[in-house]
């Protein structure tokens, strides 16, 4: 009896010979790619966690160090100050600072205290500049106030609470009329009055608490330049010597200063130069004077300030 064997077709294991496994191979490739993706994501998460943990340790170390510095500033313990590892490290910077800004201290104790305040400010400057590396736009550095406490600086340059209370009292300075508000339209993304030639150069009041005089004079200078097309440097020293309602280097208020400018006017800075202290005499003759008609309080909001700056000037 003859047996007939039927040839049975078996799928080839070679995809080049038999295309029947294309779909299975595609699934295998997708699974392999998915596994690789999961591994990559896992590795990325581990790396990010490590970097965050490392940054946390660095920030914690810096925070602890700064806390120690601030504790020393508050305690003003000379022994701790002298033994502090960063005290000598910044000695040369402090000496350069003293020479540059002509700093003189009453005695050795005050100098040590000022040096520690300076050291603390250096740490703050480094922290701020480190943060600005991510965003840009601002650079912090040493200036003549770097050896001052926050309270000393506020007392010298930022008498904000005083002006808030002053505004509640009857003054020469008026509130803005309703028809003068919100007049600016189509506010540009950038606007700089300095490019219009109506802002004088930055001035230095030195160690004299005469910010009230500089603020008043700067405002008058800009208003005059916008109105007359001529930039004039006016005298802050005249206000220190002649505006006796204010206290020269011991502070003053802009209401009394603006009223003085309204009634007496200001001489030029060349005719009446700044000496950073009240002199024994007041000279109000022999020079053309610049006066104002009125002054206004600005509403303390960004929109109101932007509106006024664009419409009327600095």
mmCIF file of C-alpha atoms in Angstrom:
data_model
loop_
_atom_site.group_PDB
_atom_site.id
_atom_site.type_symbol
_atom_site.label_atom_id
_atom_site.label_comp_id
_atom_site.label_asym_id
_atom_site.label_seq_id
_atom_site.Cartn_x
_atom_site.Cartn_y
_atom_site.Cartn_z
ATOM 1 C CA UNK A 1 0.000 0.000 0.000
ATOM 2 C CA UNK A 2 1.393 3.215 -0.979
ATOM 3 C CA UNK A 3 1.329 5.993 1.540
ATOM 4 C CA UNK A 4 1.126 9.506 0.318
ATOM 5 C CA UNK A 5 2.577 12.139 2.594
ATOM 6 C CA UNK A 6 1.188 15.613 2.259
ATOM 7 C CA UNK A 7 3.744 18.367 2.549
ATOM 8 C CA UNK A 8 2.783 20.615 5.488
ATOM 9 C CA UNK A 9 3.773 24.255 5.353
ATOM 10 C CA UNK A 10 5.543 25.561 8.450
ATOM 11 C CA UNK A 11 6.138 29.237 8.991
ATOM 12 C CA UNK A 12 9.680 30.299 8.345
ATOM 13 C CA UNK A 13 11.657 31.776 11.208
ATOM 14 C CA UNK A 14 13.470 34.055 8.788
ATOM 15 C CA UNK A 15 11.495 37.219 8.097
ATOM 16 C CA UNK A 16 13.384 37.624 4.818
ATOM 17 C CA UNK A 17 11.947 34.357 3.598
ATOM 18 C CA UNK A 18 8.481 34.559 5.089
ATOM 19 C CA UNK A 19 6.707 37.831 5.733
ATOM 20 C CA UNK A 20 4.096 36.334 7.994
ATOM 21 C CA UNK A 21 5.858 37.654 11.219
ATOM 22 C CA UNK A 22 5.887 41.364 10.286
ATOM 23 C CA UNK A 23 3.157 42.215 12.793
ATOM 24 C CA UNK A 24 4.796 40.258 15.614
ATOM 25 C CA UNK A 25 8.150 41.884 14.926
ATOM 26 C CA UNK A 26 6.559 45.335 14.995
ATOM 27 C CA UNK A 27 5.012 44.599 18.373
ATOM 28 C CA UNK A 28 8.376 43.412 19.665
ATOM 29 C CA UNK A 29 10.094 46.605 18.505
ATOM 30 C CA UNK A 30 7.423 48.763 20.125
ATOM 31 C CA UNK A 31 7.790 46.860 23.397
ATOM 32 C CA UNK A 32 11.561 47.241 23.262
ATOM 33 C CA UNK A 33 11.275 50.980 22.569
ATOM 34 C CA UNK A 34 8.821 51.355 25.458
ATOM 35 C CA UNK A 35 11.220 49.580 27.821
ATOM 36 C CA UNK A 36 14.075 51.865 26.721
ATOM 37 C CA UNK A 37 11.885 54.920 27.227
ATOM 38 C CA UNK A 38 10.941 53.817 30.745
ATOM 39 C CA UNK A 39 14.598 53.213 31.599
ATOM 40 C CA UNK A 40 15.555 56.655 30.253
ATOM 41 C CA UNK A 41 12.772 58.371 32.216
ATOM 42 C CA UNK A 42 13.765 56.508 35.360
ATOM 43 C CA UNK A 43 17.392 57.523 34.927
ATOM 44 C CA UNK A 44 16.342 61.133 34.339
ATOM 45 C CA UNK A 45 14.189 61.157 37.479
ATOM 46 C CA UNK A 46 17.030 59.704 39.548
ATOM 47 C CA UNK A 47 19.422 62.339 38.173
ATOM 48 C CA UNK A 48 16.980 65.159 38.907
ATOM 49 C CA UNK A 49 16.399 63.861 42.427
ATOM 50 C CA UNK A 50 20.151 63.736 43.004
ATOM 51 C CA UNK A 51 20.635 67.292 41.733
ATOM 52 C CA UNK A 52 17.759 68.596 43.851
ATOM 53 C CA UNK A 53 19.136 66.832 46.920
ATOM 54 C CA UNK A 54 22.626 68.215 46.263
ATOM 55 C CA UNK A 55 21.283 71.737 45.781
ATOM 56 C CA UNK A 56 19.280 71.357 48.983
ATOM 57 C CA UNK A 57 22.422 70.415 50.887
ATOM 58 C CA UNK A 58 24.315 73.381 49.434
ATOM 59 C CA UNK A 59 21.495 75.783 50.217
ATOM 60 C CA UNK A 60 21.204 74.369 53.713
ATOM 61 C CA UNK A 61 24.921 74.789 54.274
ATOM 62 C CA UNK A 62 24.791 78.365 52.958
ATOM 63 C CA UNK A 63 21.693 79.090 55.038
ATOM 64 C CA UNK A 64 23.365 77.775 58.198
ATOM 65 C CA UNK A 65 26.446 79.868 57.487
ATOM 66 C CA UNK A 66 24.374 82.998 56.881
ATOM 67 C CA UNK A 67 22.329 82.348 60.016
ATOM 68 C CA UNK A 68 25.572 82.250 61.972
ATOM 69 C CA UNK A 69 26.659 85.519 60.407
ATOM 70 C CA UNK A 70 23.358 87.195 61.196
ATOM 71 C CA UNK A 71 23.506 85.858 64.739
ATOM 72 C CA UNK A 72 26.909 87.452 65.118
ATOM 73 C CA UNK A 73 25.586 90.733 63.756
ATOM 74 C CA UNK A 74 22.738 90.713 66.246
ATOM 75 C CA UNK A 75 24.925 89.732 69.194
ATOM 76 C CA UNK A 76 27.914 91.859 68.151
ATOM 77 C CA UNK A 77 30.179 89.538 70.127
ATOM 78 C CA UNK A 78 33.723 90.613 69.375
ATOM 79 C CA UNK A 79 35.317 87.291 70.281
ATOM 80 C CA UNK A 80 32.994 85.384 67.959
ATOM 81 C CA UNK A 81 33.568 88.009 65.316
ATOM 82 C CA UNK A 82 37.341 87.782 65.440
ATOM 83 C CA UNK A 83 37.312 83.977 65.452
ATOM 84 C CA UNK A 84 34.832 83.693 62.605
ATOM 85 C CA UNK A 85 36.538 81.947 59.633
ATOM 86 C CA UNK A 86 35.211 84.475 57.109
ATOM 87 C CA UNK A 87 36.314 87.488 59.127
ATOM 88 C CA UNK A 88 39.898 87.460 57.841
ATOM 89 C CA UNK A 89 38.883 86.198 54.414
ATOM 90 C CA UNK A 90 37.138 89.486 53.643
ATOM 91 C CA UNK A 91 39.593 91.748 55.455
ATOM 92 C CA UNK A 92 41.160 93.019 52.225
ATOM 93 C CA UNK A 93 37.728 93.746 50.716
ATOM 94 C CA UNK A 94 36.765 95.676 53.821
ATOM 95 C CA UNK A 95 39.988 97.709 53.726
ATOM 96 C CA UNK A 96 39.377 98.549 50.059
ATOM 97 C CA UNK A 97 35.811 99.526 50.961
ATOM 98 C CA UNK A 98 37.023 101.902 53.705
ATOM 99 C CA UNK A 99 39.502 103.585 51.393
ATOM 100 C CA UNK A 100 37.112 103.935 48.468
ATOM 101 C CA UNK A 101 34.314 105.508 50.508
ATOM 102 C CA UNK A 102 36.580 107.286 53.029
ATOM 103 C CA UNK A 103 35.104 105.487 56.019
ATOM 104 C CA UNK A 104 36.228 106.532 59.480
ATOM 105 C CA UNK A 105 34.975 104.906 62.677
ATOM 106 C CA UNK A 106 34.888 106.198 66.240
ATOM 107 C CA UNK A 107 36.911 103.365 67.762
ATOM 108 C CA UNK A 108 38.062 99.791 67.259
ATOM 109 C CA UNK A 109 34.818 98.330 68.559
ATOM 110 C CA UNK A 110 32.726 100.211 66.008
ATOM 111 C CA UNK A 111 35.076 99.175 63.207
ATOM 112 C CA UNK A 112 34.699 95.514 64.175
ATOM 113 C CA UNK A 113 30.937 95.837 64.217
ATOM 114 C CA UNK A 114 30.932 97.617 60.852
ATOM 115 C CA UNK A 115 33.184 94.956 59.417
ATOM 116 C CA UNK A 116 30.794 92.214 60.454
ATOM 117 C CA UNK A 117 27.832 94.085 58.985
ATOM 118 C CA UNK A 118 29.888 94.468 55.806
ATOM 119 C CA UNK A 119 30.601 90.728 55.852
ATOM 120 C CA UNK A 120 26.919 89.940 56.198
ATOM 121 C CA UNK A 121 26.079 92.254 53.291
ATOM 122 C CA UNK A 122 28.689 90.513 51.135
ATOM 123 C CA UNK A 123 26.914 87.219 51.748
ATOM 124 C CA UNK A 124 23.589 88.783 50.765
ATOM 125 C CA UNK A 125 25.122 90.268 47.610
ATOM 126 C CA UNK A 126 26.495 86.878 46.584
ATOM 127 C CA UNK A 127 23.119 85.222 47.195
ATOM 128 C CA UNK A 128 21.295 87.855 45.135
ATOM 129 C CA UNK A 129 23.763 87.691 42.246
ATOM 130 C CA UNK A 130 23.566 83.895 42.282
ATOM 131 C CA UNK A 131 19.784 84.081 41.991
ATOM 132 C CA UNK A 132 20.027 86.688 39.219
ATOM 133 C CA UNK A 133 22.118 84.312 37.103
ATOM 134 C CA UNK A 134 18.889 82.431 36.406
ATOM 135 C CA UNK A 135 16.853 85.509 35.481
ATOM 136 C CA UNK A 136 19.331 88.271 34.601
ATOM 137 C CA UNK A 137 18.741 92.006 34.523
ATOM 138 C CA UNK A 138 20.220 93.067 37.855
ATOM 139 C CA UNK A 139 23.724 93.049 39.312
ATOM 140 C CA UNK A 140 24.333 93.719 42.997
ATOM 141 C CA UNK A 141 27.553 95.107 44.439
ATOM 142 C CA UNK A 142 29.278 97.041 47.200
ATOM 143 C CA UNK A 143 28.421 100.710 47.764
ATOM 144 C CA UNK A 144 28.828 103.267 50.528
ATOM 145 C CA UNK A 145 25.928 101.766 52.500
ATOM 146 C CA UNK A 146 27.342 98.238 52.748
ATOM 147 C CA UNK A 147 28.438 98.717 56.369
ATOM 148 C CA UNK A 148 25.023 99.980 57.515
ATOM 149 C CA UNK A 149 22.193 98.062 59.167
ATOM 150 C CA UNK A 150 18.739 97.958 57.595
ATOM 151 C CA UNK A 151 17.403 100.356 60.208
ATOM 152 C CA UNK A 152 20.204 102.850 59.594
ATOM 153 C CA UNK A 153 19.632 102.705 55.853
ATOM 154 C CA UNK A 154 15.875 103.191 56.198
ATOM 155 C CA UNK A 155 16.385 106.126 58.537
ATOM 156 C CA UNK A 156 18.763 107.746 56.063
ATOM 157 C CA UNK A 157 16.975 107.149 52.764
ATOM 158 C CA UNK A 158 13.541 105.573 53.212
ATOM 159 C CA UNK A 159 11.299 107.591 55.548
ATOM 160 C CA UNK A 160 8.171 106.018 54.024
ATOM 161 C CA UNK A 161 6.003 105.919 57.133
ATOM 162 C CA UNK A 162 6.583 109.622 57.652
ATOM 163 C CA UNK A 163 5.275 110.488 54.182
ATOM 164 C CA UNK A 164 2.239 108.254 54.608
ATOM 165 C CA UNK A 165 1.298 110.216 57.730
ATOM 166 C CA UNK A 166 2.163 113.545 56.106
ATOM 167 C CA UNK A 167 -0.234 112.909 53.236
ATOM 168 C CA UNK A 168 -3.124 112.739 55.699
ATOM 169 C CA UNK A 169 -2.432 116.333 56.838
ATOM 170 C CA UNK A 170 -3.102 119.654 55.040
ATOM 171 C CA UNK A 171 -0.079 120.316 52.796
ATOM 172 C CA UNK A 172 1.082 122.400 49.840
ATOM 173 C CA UNK A 173 1.001 119.241 47.712
ATOM 174 C CA UNK A 174 -2.421 118.592 46.199
ATOM 175 C CA UNK A 175 -4.284 115.433 45.289
ATOM 176 C CA UNK A 176 -4.482 114.743 41.552
ATOM 177 C CA UNK A 177 -7.628 116.074 39.893
ATOM 178 C CA UNK A 178 -9.975 113.493 38.392
ATOM 179 C CA UNK A 179 -9.481 114.861 34.878
ATOM 180 C CA UNK A 180 -5.709 114.305 35.221
ATOM 181 C CA UNK A 181 -6.046 110.591 35.955
ATOM 182 C CA UNK A 182 -5.809 107.700 33.521
ATOM 183 C CA UNK A 183 -5.033 109.810 30.465
ATOM 184 C CA UNK A 184 -2.295 107.626 28.986
ATOM 185 C CA UNK A 185 -3.412 105.402 26.123
ATOM 186 C CA UNK A 186 -1.628 102.580 24.322
ATOM 187 C CA UNK A 187 1.103 102.164 26.919
ATOM 188 C CA UNK A 188 4.338 101.110 25.143
ATOM 189 C CA UNK A 189 6.345 98.113 26.392
ATOM 190 C CA UNK A 190 9.320 100.415 27.000
ATOM 191 C CA UNK A 191 9.687 104.149 27.599
ATOM 192 C CA UNK A 192 12.698 106.050 28.980
ATOM 193 C CA UNK A 193 12.648 109.802 29.679
ATOM 194 C CA UNK A 194 16.459 109.783 29.828
ATOM 195 C CA UNK A 195 16.480 109.246 26.081
ATOM 196 C CA UNK A 196 14.440 112.448 25.765
ATOM 197 C CA UNK A 197 17.175 114.425 27.509
ATOM 198 C CA UNK A 198 15.064 115.578 30.453
ATOM 199 C CA UNK A 199 16.715 113.668 33.328
ATOM 200 C CA UNK A 200 19.883 114.922 34.997
ATOM 201 C CA UNK A 201 22.755 112.586 35.867
ATOM 202 C CA UNK A 202 22.739 110.506 39.054
ATOM 203 C CA UNK A 203 23.848 112.536 42.082
ATOM 204 C CA UNK A 204 25.336 111.541 45.438
ATOM 205 C CA UNK A 205 24.028 112.857 48.761
ATOM 206 C CA UNK A 206 26.999 111.260 50.570
ATOM 207 C CA UNK A 207 26.446 110.601 54.279
ATOM 208 C CA UNK A 208 23.985 113.461 54.644
ATOM 209 C CA UNK A 209 20.328 112.547 55.204
ATOM 210 C CA UNK A 210 19.184 114.913 52.465
ATOM 211 C CA UNK A 211 17.152 112.521 50.310
ATOM 212 C CA UNK A 212 14.178 114.875 50.666
ATOM 213 C CA UNK A 213 16.171 117.657 48.961
ATOM 214 C CA UNK A 214 17.448 115.440 46.136
ATOM 215 C CA UNK A 215 13.973 114.040 45.459
ATOM 216 C CA UNK A 216 12.494 117.538 45.310
ATOM 217 C CA UNK A 217 15.204 118.978 43.071
ATOM 218 C CA UNK A 218 15.189 116.003 40.666
ATOM 219 C CA UNK A 219 11.436 116.354 40.172
ATOM 220 C CA UNK A 220 11.727 120.094 39.483
ATOM 221 C CA UNK A 221 14.636 119.568 37.074
ATOM 222 C CA UNK A 222 12.636 117.100 34.974
ATOM 223 C CA UNK A 223 9.497 119.243 34.964
ATOM 224 C CA UNK A 224 11.507 122.297 33.849
ATOM 225 C CA UNK A 225 13.247 120.345 31.066
ATOM 226 C CA UNK A 226 9.948 119.001 29.705
ATOM 227 C CA UNK A 227 8.302 122.437 29.838
ATOM 228 C CA UNK A 228 11.189 124.499 28.421
ATOM 229 C CA UNK A 229 13.326 122.022 26.479
ATOM 230 C CA UNK A 230 16.389 122.833 28.569
ATOM 231 C CA UNK A 231 18.094 120.632 31.162
ATOM 232 C CA UNK A 232 19.274 122.518 34.254
ATOM 233 C CA UNK A 233 21.092 121.168 37.298
ATOM 234 C CA UNK A 234 19.518 122.869 40.306
ATOM 235 C CA UNK A 235 20.844 123.271 43.830
ATOM 236 C CA UNK A 236 20.106 120.764 46.592
ATOM 237 C CA UNK A 237 22.440 122.705 48.862
ATOM 238 C CA UNK A 238 20.161 125.734 48.707
ATOM 239 C CA UNK A 239 17.400 123.660 50.287
ATOM 240 C CA UNK A 240 19.754 122.456 53.022
ATOM 241 C CA UNK A 241 20.886 126.003 53.878
ATOM 242 C CA UNK A 242 17.754 128.048 53.264
ATOM 243 C CA UNK A 243 14.745 125.786 53.804
ATOM 244 C CA UNK A 244 14.839 126.115 57.586
ATOM 245 C CA UNK A 245 11.528 124.303 58.052
ATOM 246 C CA UNK A 246 13.432 121.130 57.223
ATOM 247 C CA UNK A 247 16.404 119.696 59.078
ATOM 248 C CA UNK A 248 19.112 119.547 56.416
ATOM 249 C CA UNK A 249 21.098 116.309 56.890
ATOM 250 C CA UNK A 250 18.778 115.140 59.652
ATOM 251 C CA UNK A 251 15.820 114.725 57.324
ATOM 252 C CA UNK A 252 12.964 116.749 55.920
ATOM 253 C CA UNK A 253 9.716 116.448 54.023
ATOM 254 C CA UNK A 254 8.976 117.201 50.397
ATOM 255 C CA UNK A 255 5.878 119.244 51.215
ATOM 256 C CA UNK A 256 7.945 121.969 52.885
ATOM 257 C CA UNK A 257 10.614 121.669 50.199
ATOM 258 C CA UNK A 258 8.150 122.094 47.319
ATOM 259 C CA UNK A 259 6.539 125.034 49.077
ATOM 260 C CA UNK A 260 10.001 126.650 49.357
ATOM 261 C CA UNK A 261 10.610 126.128 45.618
ATOM 262 C CA UNK A 262 7.176 127.593 44.873
ATOM 263 C CA UNK A 263 7.863 130.720 46.935
ATOM 264 C CA UNK A 264 11.635 131.241 46.608
ATOM 265 C CA UNK A 265 12.765 129.168 43.639
ATOM 266 C CA UNK A 266 16.053 127.316 43.144
ATOM 267 C CA UNK A 267 19.439 128.493 41.926
ATOM 268 C CA UNK A 268 21.661 126.408 39.663
ATOM 269 C CA UNK A 269 23.959 123.789 41.138
ATOM 270 C CA UNK A 270 26.993 125.606 39.737
ATOM 271 C CA UNK A 271 26.026 128.788 41.574
ATOM 272 C CA UNK A 272 25.195 126.954 44.800
ATOM 273 C CA UNK A 273 27.217 123.671 44.885
ATOM 274 C CA UNK A 274 26.533 120.748 47.193
ATOM 275 C CA UNK A 275 28.737 120.293 50.290
ATOM 276 C CA UNK A 276 26.682 117.637 52.144
ATOM 277 C CA UNK A 277 26.058 119.665 55.310
ATOM 278 C CA UNK A 278 24.145 122.762 56.353
ATOM 279 C CA UNK A 279 26.260 125.918 56.085
ATOM 280 C CA UNK A 280 25.949 128.904 58.388
ATOM 281 C CA UNK A 281 24.705 131.207 55.639
ATOM 282 C CA UNK A 282 21.946 131.211 53.011
ATOM 283 C CA UNK A 283 22.396 132.992 49.689
ATOM 284 C CA UNK A 284 19.238 133.817 47.732
ATOM 285 C CA UNK A 285 20.496 136.580 45.424
ATOM 286 C CA UNK A 286 22.388 137.035 42.205
ATOM 287 C CA UNK A 287 21.048 134.130 40.155
ATOM 288 C CA UNK A 288 18.089 133.318 37.943
ATOM 289 C CA UNK A 289 15.715 131.123 39.902
ATOM 290 C CA UNK A 290 13.439 128.244 38.921
ATOM 291 C CA UNK A 291 10.012 128.047 40.579
ATOM 292 C CA UNK A 292 7.013 125.724 40.428
ATOM 293 C CA UNK A 293 3.290 126.456 40.409
ATOM 294 C CA UNK A 294 1.960 123.312 42.071
ATOM 295 C CA UNK A 295 2.876 119.774 43.148
ATOM 296 C CA UNK A 296 0.704 116.652 43.289
ATOM 297 C CA UNK A 297 0.614 113.451 45.294
ATOM 298 C CA UNK A 298 0.637 110.328 43.120
ATOM 299 C CA UNK A 299 -1.615 107.417 43.934
ATOM 300 C CA UNK A 300 0.679 104.619 45.209
ATOM 301 C CA UNK A 301 -0.207 102.118 42.486
ATOM 302 C CA UNK A 302 1.838 100.939 39.514
ATOM 303 C CA UNK A 303 -0.864 101.908 37.021
ATOM 304 C CA UNK A 304 -1.158 105.434 38.415
ATOM 305 C CA UNK A 305 2.611 105.930 38.392
ATOM 306 C CA UNK A 306 2.970 104.581 34.847
ATOM 307 C CA UNK A 307 0.125 106.808 33.690
ATOM 308 C CA UNK A 308 1.665 109.926 35.238
ATOM 309 C CA UNK A 309 5.168 109.165 33.962
ATOM 310 C CA UNK A 310 3.983 108.716 30.391
ATOM 311 C CA UNK A 311 1.676 111.735 30.408
ATOM 312 C CA UNK A 312 3.479 114.330 32.513
ATOM 313 C CA UNK A 313 7.014 113.064 33.080
ATOM 314 C CA UNK A 314 9.150 111.933 36.020
#
